[in-house]
């Protein structure tokens, strides 16, 4: 009964290449009968705003509204640590596009607002003014003993009770940080761990030491490994690094320092001492009490921002910054607006009264129309869903192709290293009512079998592996190899080819030669193998790829089969029928190629619509050489 429906899903429909797509200037009309309940989101009102509104309305702190291109500068008066914090404001300093020599010399503070409960008060323009404890702590440490200090602090220099001023200032904020003499990244008060972490950074600064190697293979004792790792982990897990606004504040800075309490070092020292985007491991010598342990660094730790550019591409935004936190959900967009291309900036208006679902859909549309890419549709599949009882529960009602805001990533993207020309095509997309998309694509294959696995809870987030962890992951790797061999001829040449192809898929095309050729030969011959450190690192990479994914086998769809036959390629060179897919997949779900999306997509049919489950990694190296007509069809994504 279901067989006929399944094949109907994969029919051969030619694309409408000249299909009219709505212009960015065309306003989409909503049906009166359209369900808009997901647009109703409670408005956030700040505790500080309620406390400060009476004194602000008197007009003594903010006598007039700021426009874009101007800013207020905070004058932090000197005094001993025990005194109240006393400040004044310099009004209407010109900033936008001013030259460095024509602007008032000041420093900009980059910090986390912190909890608003139990705030502290400062004296601002001779009035009591409430600020968070974290900001008060920062001002105490930044206050000079004998002279004024010129600072820009968003919570004070922008009237937070004036929504129009906030909207105007968002567009100028990058100039505030670009023209500042120095940007101070305030991480919070110091403690023993931060002092331990600052020691090597201070040494690097004073001695001008060159960067350390990103790959560390060194043997050290257990206690030294713990002491070396933990302070930096704790430093990088401070709330500052998870905040949305700090990205542009750091990227636009001419000079950037990081400060804990009274300890200050240049940001460049942190870049040098902390491994970045590289696998590194520390091997702990075994002793009589137990086996060896391996500590992995760089796979799931906080990435250090590299400050080489003043712009981020939409893909980088989607892959790296959707988990950032801020007080108001709108700022998950507005905090990055100045880092986008001019084209995207022109499509997104800073309006804090725009309903959040409408803003999210509008931003997603702006990214799609500007880039002609549909990569955005797969991001949600590797994000944690928001709490169903929290303030963000409205996000659960958004279309399945819309990413979440301010939720953690489960893992990083897995993309083909050799991208077929089909995946590089521009999107053919129409925006329909109620947040639906009409897209073009074809079915690569249907999921037939998956390998279920259970990772012990204690092993899910730990960077430490002992021999038992290595053995567990080795057995899972062998299960995946068996799945790839299922139904294949058992001659040694075919077995070797299958093992290599499956390994390449499990590694998501990265580091395909990490598994030694001799070891693969022994696997093919079912001999016992001894792994070295390169193989252990490869297992860790596979574990990273599959923490929230499954290995599955799939049968080719009609469109893919016809294309491969018409290409006259030998069947041995066809697509390896093992894929990495989201854990939510079911048998019969379709792995699809969608025009404009650089990765394969897993879809599930729900009536006339298709629900996006997330991305799939498929070894598409065989799809690159052939150039044949592939029958495309419509998919309505909801």
Coordinates of C-alpha atoms in Angstrom, one line a residue:
X1 CA 0.0 0.0 0.0
X2 CA 2.8 2.4 0.9
X3 CA 5.0 1.3 -2.0
X4 CA 2.9 3.2 -4.6
X5 CA 3.0 6.3 -2.5
X6 CA 6.7 6.1 -2.0
X7 CA 7.4 6.0 -5.8
X8 CA 5.0 8.8 -6.4
X9 CA 7.2 10.9 -4.2
X10 CA 10.0 10.4 -6.6
X11 CA 8.3 11.1 -9.9
X12 CA 10.2 12.7 -12.8
X13 CA 9.1 16.4 -13.1
X14 CA 11.2 18.8 -15.2
X15 CA 12.1 22.1 -13.5
X16 CA 10.4 25.4 -14.5
X17 CA 13.7 27.3 -14.9
X18 CA 11.9 30.5 -15.8
X19 CA 9.5 30.4 -12.9
X20 CA 8.8 33.9 -11.6
X21 CA 10.1 34.4 -8.0
X22 CA 8.8 37.2 -5.8
X23 CA 11.0 40.3 -5.7
X24 CA 12.3 41.6 -2.4
X25 CA 10.1 44.7 -3.0
X26 CA 6.9 42.6 -3.2
X27 CA 5.0 42.5 0.1
X28 CA 3.5 39.0 0.7
X29 CA -0.2 39.2 1.4
X30 CA -1.4 37.0 4.3
X31 CA -4.7 35.2 4.1
X32 CA -7.4 36.2 6.6
X33 CA -7.9 32.6 7.4
X34 CA -4.3 31.9 7.9
X35 CA -3.3 30.6 11.4
X36 CA -1.2 33.3 13.0
X37 CA -1.1 32.1 16.6
X38 CA 2.6 31.5 16.4
X39 CA 3.1 35.3 15.8
X40 CA 1.8 36.1 19.3
X41 CA 4.9 36.3 21.5
X42 CA 5.1 38.0 24.9
X43 CA 6.9 41.4 25.0
X44 CA 10.0 41.4 27.2
X45 CA 10.2 44.3 29.7
X46 CA 13.6 44.8 31.4
X47 CA 13.9 45.1 35.2
X48 CA 16.4 47.9 34.8
X49 CA 14.0 49.7 32.5
X50 CA 11.3 49.7 35.1
X51 CA 13.7 51.0 37.8
X52 CA 15.3 53.7 35.6
X53 CA 12.3 55.0 33.7
X54 CA 11.1 57.5 36.3
X55 CA 14.5 59.3 36.5
X56 CA 14.9 59.1 32.7
X57 CA 11.5 60.7 32.1
X58 CA 12.7 63.7 34.1
X59 CA 15.1 64.4 31.2
X60 CA 18.2 65.0 33.4
X61 CA 20.2 62.0 32.0
X62 CA 19.1 62.0 28.4
X63 CA 17.9 65.5 27.5
X64 CA 17.3 64.6 23.9
X65 CA 17.1 61.6 21.6
X66 CA 20.3 60.5 19.8
X67 CA 20.2 60.0 16.0
X68 CA 22.3 57.6 14.0
X69 CA 25.9 58.6 13.6
X70 CA 26.2 60.2 17.1
X71 CA 26.8 58.7 20.5
X72 CA 27.1 59.6 24.1
X73 CA 30.4 59.1 25.9
X74 CA 30.5 58.1 29.6
X75 CA 32.9 60.1 31.8
X76 CA 33.9 57.8 34.7
X77 CA 35.2 59.9 37.5
X78 CA 38.1 58.8 39.7
X79 CA 37.8 57.5 43.2
X80 CA 38.8 54.8 45.7
X81 CA 37.3 51.3 45.4
X82 CA 35.0 51.9 48.4
X83 CA 33.3 55.0 46.9
X84 CA 30.1 55.1 44.9
X85 CA 30.7 55.0 41.1
X86 CA 30.2 58.5 39.8
X87 CA 29.7 59.3 36.1
X88 CA 28.6 62.0 33.7
X89 CA 27.6 61.9 30.0
X90 CA 29.0 63.8 27.1
X91 CA 26.1 64.2 24.7
X92 CA 25.9 63.9 20.9
X93 CA 29.5 63.1 20.0
X94 CA 29.8 62.6 16.2
X95 CA 31.0 59.1 15.2
X96 CA 29.7 57.7 12.0
X97 CA 32.4 57.7 9.3
X98 CA 34.5 60.2 11.2
X99 CA 38.3 59.9 10.9
X100 CA 40.2 58.7 13.9
X101 CA 41.9 62.0 14.5
X102 CA 38.6 63.9 14.6
X103 CA 36.8 61.9 17.2
X104 CA 37.0 62.1 21.0
X105 CA 39.5 59.7 22.5
X106 CA 37.6 57.0 24.4
X107 CA 37.5 53.2 25.1
X108 CA 34.6 50.9 24.5
X109 CA 33.5 48.3 27.0
X110 CA 32.4 44.8 25.7
X111 CA 30.8 42.8 28.4
X112 CA 27.8 40.7 29.5
X113 CA 24.9 42.5 31.1
X114 CA 24.4 39.7 33.6
X115 CA 21.4 39.0 35.7
X116 CA 19.1 42.0 36.4
X117 CA 18.0 40.7 39.8
X118 CA 19.4 42.7 42.8
X119 CA 21.0 45.4 40.7
X120 CA 23.5 48.0 42.0
X121 CA 23.1 51.8 41.6
X122 CA 25.6 54.3 40.4
X123 CA 25.6 58.1 40.4
X124 CA 24.9 59.2 36.8
X125 CA 24.5 62.9 36.1
X126 CA 23.9 63.4 39.8
X127 CA 21.0 60.9 39.7
X128 CA 20.7 57.3 41.1
X129 CA 20.8 54.9 38.1
X130 CA 20.4 51.1 38.3
X131 CA 22.9 48.8 36.5
X132 CA 23.6 45.1 36.7
X133 CA 26.2 43.8 39.2
X134 CA 28.5 42.7 36.5
X135 CA 28.6 46.2 35.0
X136 CA 29.1 47.8 38.4
X137 CA 32.0 45.4 39.0
X138 CA 33.6 46.3 35.7
X139 CA 33.3 50.1 36.3
X140 CA 35.0 49.6 39.7
X141 CA 37.9 47.9 38.1
X142 CA 38.1 50.4 35.2
X143 CA 37.9 53.5 37.4
X144 CA 41.3 55.3 37.5
X145 CA 42.6 56.6 40.9
X146 CA 43.3 60.2 39.9
X147 CA 41.7 61.1 36.5
X148 CA 38.6 60.7 34.4
X149 CA 38.2 57.8 32.0
X150 CA 36.2 58.1 28.8
X151 CA 34.2 55.0 28.1
X152 CA 31.3 53.9 25.9
X153 CA 29.0 51.5 27.7
X154 CA 25.8 50.5 25.9
X155 CA 23.6 50.1 29.0
X156 CA 24.3 53.8 29.9
X157 CA 25.2 55.6 26.7
X158 CA 22.0 54.4 25.0
X159 CA 18.6 55.3 26.4
X160 CA 17.3 51.8 27.0
X161 CA 13.7 53.2 27.5
X162 CA 13.6 54.8 24.1
X163 CA 13.0 52.2 21.5
X164 CA 13.5 54.6 18.6
X165 CA 16.9 55.6 19.9
X166 CA 17.9 52.0 20.3
X167 CA 16.9 51.2 16.8
X168 CA 18.9 54.2 15.4
X169 CA 22.0 53.3 17.5
X170 CA 22.1 49.7 16.3
X171 CA 23.1 50.9 12.9
X172 CA 25.9 53.0 14.3
X173 CA 27.3 50.6 16.9
X174 CA 30.0 49.2 14.6
X175 CA 31.4 52.8 14.3
X176 CA 31.5 53.0 18.1
X177 CA 33.8 50.0 18.3
X178 CA 35.8 50.8 15.2
X179 CA 36.7 54.3 16.3
X180 CA 37.4 53.4 19.9
X181 CA 41.0 53.8 20.9
X182 CA 40.7 50.4 22.7
X183 CA 38.0 47.8 23.2
X184 CA 38.0 46.1 26.7
X185 CA 36.5 42.7 26.8
X186 CA 35.4 42.3 30.4
X187 CA 35.2 38.6 31.3
X188 CA 34.3 39.2 35.0
X189 CA 36.1 39.2 38.3
X190 CA 39.3 37.2 38.6
X191 CA 39.8 34.0 40.5
X192 CA 42.5 31.3 40.9
X193 CA 41.7 29.7 37.6
X194 CA 41.8 32.9 35.6
X195 CA 45.1 33.9 37.2
X196 CA 46.5 30.5 36.2
X197 CA 45.3 31.0 32.6
X198 CA 46.6 34.5 32.4
X199 CA 50.1 33.6 33.4
X200 CA 51.1 32.0 30.0
X201 CA 49.3 34.7 28.1
X202 CA 51.2 37.4 30.0
X203 CA 54.4 35.6 29.3
X204 CA 53.7 35.4 25.6
X205 CA 53.0 39.1 25.5
X206 CA 56.1 40.1 27.4
X207 CA 58.5 37.8 25.5
X208 CA 56.8 38.0 22.1
X209 CA 56.7 34.2 21.9
X210 CA 55.5 32.7 18.6
X211 CA 52.2 30.7 18.5
X212 CA 52.3 27.2 19.7
X213 CA 51.6 24.3 17.3
X214 CA 47.9 23.5 16.9
X215 CA 48.5 19.8 17.2
X216 CA 49.9 18.7 20.5
X217 CA 51.2 15.1 21.0
X218 CA 52.9 15.2 24.3
X219 CA 53.1 12.8 27.3
X220 CA 52.5 14.4 30.6
X221 CA 51.3 13.2 34.0
X222 CA 47.7 13.1 35.0
X223 CA 47.8 16.0 37.5
X224 CA 49.7 18.3 35.1
X225 CA 47.2 17.5 32.3
X226 CA 44.3 18.5 34.6
X227 CA 46.0 21.7 35.7
X228 CA 46.9 22.7 32.2
X229 CA 43.4 22.1 30.7
X230 CA 40.9 23.2 33.3
X231 CA 41.8 26.9 33.8
X232 CA 41.5 27.6 30.0
X233 CA 38.3 25.6 29.8
X234 CA 36.8 27.6 32.7
X235 CA 38.0 30.9 31.2
X236 CA 36.4 30.0 27.8
X237 CA 33.2 28.9 29.5
X238 CA 32.5 32.2 31.1
X239 CA 29.2 33.8 30.0
X240 CA 31.0 36.5 28.0
X241 CA 31.9 34.1 25.1
X242 CA 28.3 33.1 24.6
X243 CA 26.9 36.6 24.2
X244 CA 25.6 37.7 20.7
X245 CA 26.8 41.4 20.8
X246 CA 30.5 40.6 21.6
X247 CA 31.1 39.2 18.1
X248 CA 30.8 42.6 16.3
X249 CA 32.4 44.4 19.3
X250 CA 35.5 42.2 19.0
X251 CA 35.6 42.1 15.2
X252 CA 35.5 45.9 14.7
X253 CA 38.0 46.7 17.4
X254 CA 41.3 48.4 16.4
X255 CA 42.9 47.3 19.7
X256 CA 41.4 44.5 21.8
X257 CA 42.3 43.5 25.4
X258 CA 40.7 40.9 27.6
X259 CA 40.3 41.7 31.3
X260 CA 39.5 39.6 34.4
X261 CA 39.5 41.7 37.5
X262 CA 42.7 43.8 37.3
X263 CA 44.5 41.3 35.0
X264 CA 44.7 42.5 31.4
X265 CA 46.4 41.0 28.3
X266 CA 46.0 41.6 24.6
X267 CA 43.5 39.4 22.8
X268 CA 46.3 38.2 20.5
X269 CA 48.0 36.4 23.5
X270 CA 44.8 34.3 23.9
X271 CA 44.8 33.5 20.2
X272 CA 48.4 32.3 20.4
X273 CA 48.0 30.1 23.6
X274 CA 44.7 28.5 22.8
X275 CA 44.2 25.8 20.2
X276 CA 41.8 26.7 17.5
X277 CA 39.7 24.6 15.1
X278 CA 42.3 21.8 15.2
X279 CA 42.2 18.3 16.6
X280 CA 44.8 17.9 19.3
X281 CA 45.3 15.3 21.9
X282 CA 47.3 14.8 25.1
X283 CA 48.3 11.2 25.9
X284 CA 48.4 10.5 29.6
X285 CA 51.0 7.9 30.6
X286 CA 49.4 4.8 32.1
X287 CA 50.4 3.7 35.5
X288 CA 49.8 0.7 37.7
X289 CA 46.4 2.0 38.8
X290 CA 44.8 2.0 35.3
X291 CA 45.1 2.2 31.5
X292 CA 46.2 5.1 29.5
X293 CA 43.9 8.1 29.0
X294 CA 43.6 10.5 26.1
X295 CA 42.5 14.0 26.4
X296 CA 41.1 15.6 23.2
X297 CA 41.2 19.4 22.7
X298 CA 39.6 21.5 20.1
X299 CA 36.7 19.4 19.0
X300 CA 33.8 20.8 21.1
X301 CA 35.5 23.6 23.0
X302 CA 34.6 27.2 22.4
X303 CA 36.1 28.6 19.2
X304 CA 38.3 31.6 19.5
X305 CA 37.1 34.4 17.2
X306 CA 39.8 35.3 14.6
X307 CA 39.7 39.0 13.9
X308 CA 40.9 39.0 10.4
X309 CA 37.7 40.4 8.8
X310 CA 34.9 42.9 9.5
X311 CA 32.2 40.8 7.8
X312 CA 30.7 37.4 8.2
X313 CA 29.0 35.4 5.5
X314 CA 25.5 34.1 6.1
X315 CA 26.7 30.5 6.2
X316 CA 29.2 31.4 9.0
X317 CA 26.4 33.1 10.9
X318 CA 24.1 30.0 10.5
X319 CA 26.9 27.6 11.5
X320 CA 28.5 29.4 14.4
X321 CA 26.4 32.2 15.9
X322 CA 22.8 31.1 16.2
X323 CA 23.4 29.8 19.8
X324 CA 24.5 33.2 21.1
X325 CA 22.6 34.7 24.0
X326 CA 21.0 38.1 24.5
X327 CA 18.3 39.7 26.6
X328 CA 16.0 40.4 23.7
X329 CA 15.5 37.8 21.0
X330 CA 15.5 40.4 18.3
X331 CA 19.2 41.0 19.0
X332 CA 20.0 37.5 17.8
X333 CA 19.6 39.2 14.4
X334 CA 20.4 42.9 15.1
X335 CA 23.7 42.1 16.9
X336 CA 25.1 40.7 13.6
X337 CA 23.4 43.1 11.2
X338 CA 26.5 45.3 10.7
X339 CA 28.6 42.2 9.9
X340 CA 26.4 41.2 7.0
X341 CA 26.8 42.3 3.4
X342 CA 25.2 45.7 2.4
X343 CA 22.5 43.8 0.4
X344 CA 21.3 41.8 3.4
X345 CA 21.5 44.9 5.7
X346 CA 19.2 46.8 3.3
X347 CA 16.6 44.0 3.4
X348 CA 16.4 43.9 7.3
X349 CA 14.9 46.9 9.1
X350 CA 15.8 47.4 12.8
X351 CA 12.4 47.4 14.4
X352 CA 12.1 46.1 18.0
X353 CA 8.3 46.0 17.8
X354 CA 8.2 43.6 14.9
X355 CA 6.8 40.2 16.1
X356 CA 9.6 37.7 16.6
X357 CA 8.3 35.0 14.2
X358 CA 7.8 37.7 11.5
X359 CA 11.3 39.0 12.1
X360 CA 12.8 35.4 11.9
X361 CA 10.9 34.6 8.6
X362 CA 11.8 38.0 7.1
X363 CA 15.5 37.5 8.0
X364 CA 15.5 34.0 6.6
X365 CA 14.0 35.3 3.4
X366 CA 16.5 38.1 3.2
X367 CA 19.4 35.6 3.4
X368 CA 17.8 33.3 0.8
X369 CA 17.1 36.1 -1.7
X370 CA 20.5 37.7 -1.2
X371 CA 22.6 34.6 -1.4
X372 CA 20.3 32.4 -3.7
X373 CA 21.2 29.6 -1.3
X374 CA 18.9 27.3 0.7
X375 CA 21.6 26.1 3.1
X376 CA 19.5 27.7 5.9
X377 CA 16.9 24.9 5.7
X378 CA 19.2 22.2 7.2
X379 CA 20.5 24.1 10.2
X380 CA 17.6 23.4 12.6
X381 CA 18.3 19.6 12.3
X382 CA 21.5 20.0 14.3
X383 CA 20.2 22.4 16.9
X384 CA 18.6 21.6 20.3
X385 CA 14.9 22.5 20.3
X386 CA 13.9 25.2 22.8
X387 CA 12.0 24.2 26.0
X388 CA 8.3 23.6 25.4
X389 CA 7.4 25.5 28.6
X390 CA 9.8 28.4 28.2
X391 CA 9.6 31.9 26.6
X392 CA 11.0 30.5 23.4
X393 CA 8.3 27.8 22.9
X394 CA 6.9 29.9 20.0
X395 CA 9.9 28.7 18.0
X396 CA 8.6 25.1 18.0
X397 CA 5.6 26.3 15.9
X398 CA 7.8 27.8 13.2
X399 CA 8.2 26.0 9.8
X400 CA 10.6 23.1 9.9
X401 CA 13.1 24.8 7.6
X402 CA 13.5 27.8 10.0
X403 CA 16.5 27.6 12.4
X404 CA 16.1 28.2 16.1
X405 CA 17.5 31.2 17.9
X406 CA 19.6 31.0 21.1
X407 CA 19.7 27.2 21.4
X408 CA 22.8 25.1 21.5
X409 CA 24.2 23.3 18.5
X410 CA 24.3 19.5 18.7
X411 CA 27.2 19.3 16.3
X412 CA 28.8 21.0 13.3
X413 CA 27.9 20.7 9.7
X414 CA 29.1 17.8 7.5
X415 CA 29.5 18.9 3.9
X416 CA 30.9 17.2 0.8
X417 CA 34.5 18.0 0.2
X418 CA 34.1 17.5 -3.6
X419 CA 30.8 19.4 -4.2
X420 CA 28.9 18.2 -7.3
X421 CA 28.0 20.9 -9.8
X422 CA 24.3 20.2 -9.0
X423 CA 24.8 21.3 -5.4
X424 CA 26.3 24.6 -6.5
X425 CA 23.2 25.5 -8.5
X426 CA 21.3 28.7 -7.4
X427 CA 18.1 28.2 -5.5
X428 CA 14.8 28.1 -7.4
X429 CA 12.4 29.0 -4.6
X430 CA 9.0 30.6 -4.1
X431 CA 7.7 32.0 -0.8
X432 CA 4.2 30.8 -0.1
X433 CA 1.7 31.7 2.6
X434 CA 2.2 30.6 6.3
X435 CA 6.0 30.4 6.0
X436 CA 6.0 27.6 3.4
X437 CA 8.7 27.3 0.6
X438 CA 8.4 25.7 -2.8
X439 CA 11.8 24.4 -3.9
X440 CA 13.2 22.2 -6.7
X441 CA 15.1 19.0 -6.3
X442 CA 15.2 15.2 -6.6
X443 CA 15.4 12.1 -4.4
X444 CA 18.8 10.6 -4.1
X445 CA 17.6 7.7 -2.1
X446 CA 15.4 6.3 0.7
X447 CA 16.6 5.2 4.1
X448 CA 16.4 1.5 4.5
X449 CA 18.4 0.5 7.6
X450 CA 20.0 2.4 10.4
X451 CA 22.5 1.4 13.1
X452 CA 21.2 2.4 16.6
X453 CA 23.8 3.1 19.2
X454 CA 23.8 4.1 22.8
X455 CA 26.5 6.4 24.1
X456 CA 26.8 6.3 27.9
X457 CA 25.7 9.7 29.3
X458 CA 29.0 10.2 31.0
X459 CA 30.8 9.8 27.6
X460 CA 28.6 12.3 25.7
X461 CA 30.5 15.5 26.6
X462 CA 33.7 14.4 28.1
X463 CA 37.0 15.3 26.4
X464 CA 38.6 12.3 28.1
X465 CA 38.8 8.8 26.6
X466 CA 40.3 5.7 28.2
X467 CA 40.8 2.3 26.6
X468 CA 37.1 1.3 27.2
X469 CA 35.9 4.3 25.2
X470 CA 38.3 3.5 22.4
X471 CA 37.1 -0.1 22.3
X472 CA 33.4 1.0 22.3
X473 CA 34.0 3.4 19.4
X474 CA 36.0 0.8 17.5
X475 CA 33.2 -1.8 17.7
X476 CA 30.7 0.8 16.5
X477 CA 33.0 1.6 13.6
X478 CA 33.1 -2.1 12.6
X479 CA 29.3 -2.2 12.8
X480 CA 29.1 0.6 10.3
X481 CA 31.6 -1.2 8.0
X482 CA 29.3 -4.3 8.1
X483 CA 26.3 -2.1 7.1
X484 CA 28.3 -0.9 4.1
X485 CA 29.2 -4.5 3.1
X486 CA 25.6 -5.7 3.4
X487 CA 24.6 -7.2 0.0
X488 CA 28.0 -6.6 -1.6
X489 CA 30.1 -9.3 -3.2
X490 CA 32.7 -10.7 -0.8
X491 CA 35.8 -10.6 -3.0
X492 CA 38.7 -8.8 -1.4
X493 CA 38.7 -6.0 -3.9
X494 CA 35.1 -5.1 -3.4
X495 CA 35.4 -5.4 0.4
X496 CA 38.4 -3.0 0.4
X497 CA 36.6 -0.5 -1.8
X498 CA 33.5 -0.7 0.5
X499 CA 35.6 -0.2 3.7
X500 CA 37.3 2.8 2.3
X501 CA 34.1 4.3 1.0
X502 CA 32.3 3.8 4.3
X503 CA 35.2 5.2 6.3
X504 CA 35.3 8.2 4.0
X505 CA 31.6 8.8 4.7
X506 CA 31.9 8.4 8.5
X507 CA 34.7 10.9 8.4
X508 CA 32.5 13.2 6.3
X509 CA 35.1 13.4 3.6
X510 CA 37.7 14.9 6.0
X511 CA 40.9 13.1 6.6
X512 CA 40.1 10.1 4.5
X513 CA 43.6 8.8 4.9
X514 CA 43.6 8.8 8.7
X515 CA 43.0 5.1 8.8
X516 CA 46.2 3.4 7.7
X517 CA 46.1 1.4 4.5
X518 CA 47.6 -1.6 6.2
X519 CA 44.9 -1.5 8.9
X520 CA 42.2 -1.4 6.3
X521 CA 43.7 -4.4 4.7
X522 CA 43.6 -6.2 8.0
X523 CA 40.0 -5.2 8.5
X524 CA 39.1 -6.6 5.1
X525 CA 40.8 -9.9 6.0
X526 CA 39.1 -9.9 9.4
X527 CA 42.5 -9.9 11.2
X528 CA 43.1 -8.4 14.7
X529 CA 44.3 -4.8 14.5
X530 CA 46.4 -2.6 16.7
X531 CA 45.5 1.1 16.5
X532 CA 47.9 4.0 16.8
X533 CA 47.2 7.6 17.7
X534 CA 46.2 8.7 14.2
X535 CA 43.5 6.0 14.2
X536 CA 42.3 7.0 17.6
X537 CA 42.0 10.6 16.4
X538 CA 40.1 9.4 13.4
X539 CA 37.7 7.5 15.8
X540 CA 37.2 10.7 17.7
X541 CA 36.4 12.5 14.5
X542 CA 33.8 9.8 13.6
X543 CA 32.4 10.1 17.2
X544 CA 32.1 13.9 16.7
X545 CA 30.3 13.4 13.4
X546 CA 27.9 10.8 14.9
X547 CA 27.2 12.2 18.4
X548 CA 23.7 13.2 17.2
X549 CA 23.6 11.3 13.9
X550 CA 23.1 7.8 12.7
X551 CA 24.7 5.7 10.0
X552 CA 22.2 4.4 7.5
X553 CA 22.0 2.5 4.3
X554 CA 19.7 3.7 1.6
X555 CA 18.4 2.5 -1.8
X556 CA 18.8 4.8 -4.8
X557 CA 15.8 6.8 -6.0
X558 CA 14.6 6.6 -9.6
X559 CA 16.0 10.0 -10.6
X560 CA 19.5 9.2 -9.3
X561 CA 19.5 5.7 -10.8
X562 CA 18.5 7.0 -14.2
X563 CA 21.1 9.7 -14.1
X564 CA 23.8 7.2 -13.1
X565 CA 22.9 4.7 -15.8
X566 CA 22.8 7.5 -18.5
X567 CA 26.2 8.7 -17.4
X568 CA 27.6 5.3 -18.5
X569 CA 29.8 5.1 -15.4
X570 CA 30.7 1.7 -14.0
X571 CA 28.4 0.6 -11.1
X572 CA 31.5 0.2 -8.9
X573 CA 32.0 4.0 -9.1
X574 CA 28.5 4.8 -8.1
X575 CA 27.4 6.6 -4.9
X576 CA 28.4 4.7 -1.7
X577 CA 25.0 3.9 -0.2
X578 CA 25.9 4.7 3.4
X579 CA 24.9 8.1 4.8
X580 CA 25.1 10.1 8.0
X581 CA 21.6 11.3 8.9
X582 CA 19.8 12.9 11.9
X583 CA 18.7 10.5 14.7
X584 CA 15.1 11.4 14.1
X585 CA 14.9 9.6 10.7
X586 CA 12.6 6.7 10.0
X587 CA 12.7 4.0 7.3
X588 CA 11.4 5.4 4.1
X589 CA 12.4 9.0 4.7
X590 CA 14.0 10.6 1.6
X591 CA 17.5 11.8 1.2
X592 CA 17.2 14.6 -1.4
X593 CA 19.3 17.0 -3.4
X594 CA 17.7 20.5 -3.4
X595 CA 18.8 23.2 -5.8
X596 CA 20.6 25.9 -3.9
X597 CA 21.5 23.7 -0.9
X598 CA 25.1 22.6 -0.7
X599 CA 24.3 19.5 1.3
X600 CA 21.8 16.7 0.9
X601 CA 18.5 17.1 2.9
X602 CA 16.4 14.5 4.7
X603 CA 12.6 15.1 4.1
X604 CA 9.6 13.4 5.5
X605 CA 6.2 13.6 3.7
X606 CA 3.3 15.0 5.7
X607 CA 0.3 15.3 3.5
X608 CA 1.0 17.8 0.7
X609 CA 4.0 19.2 2.6
X610 CA 7.5 17.9 3.5
X611 CA 9.0 18.3 6.9
X612 CA 12.8 19.0 7.0
X613 CA 14.6 16.7 9.3
X614 CA 18.1 18.1 8.6
X615 CA 21.2 17.5 6.5
X616 CA 22.6 14.2 5.3
X617 CA 26.2 13.5 4.4
X618 CA 26.3 11.3 1.3
X619 CA 29.5 10.5 -0.6
X620 CA 28.7 12.4 -3.8
X621 CA 32.1 12.1 -5.4
X622 CA 30.6 10.0 -8.2
X623 CA 28.1 12.7 -9.0
X624 CA 30.7 15.2 -10.0
X625 CA 31.9 13.8 -13.4
X626 CA 28.6 13.1 -15.1
X627 CA 26.6 15.9 -16.7
X628 CA 23.2 14.5 -17.5
X629 CA 19.7 15.9 -17.2
X630 CA 18.3 15.0 -13.8
X631 CA 14.5 15.1 -13.4
X632 CA 13.6 17.7 -10.9
X633 CA 10.3 18.1 -9.0
X634 CA 8.6 20.4 -6.5
X635 CA 8.8 20.1 -2.8
X636 CA 6.6 22.2 -0.5
X637 CA 8.5 22.7 2.8
X638 CA 6.5 23.6 5.9

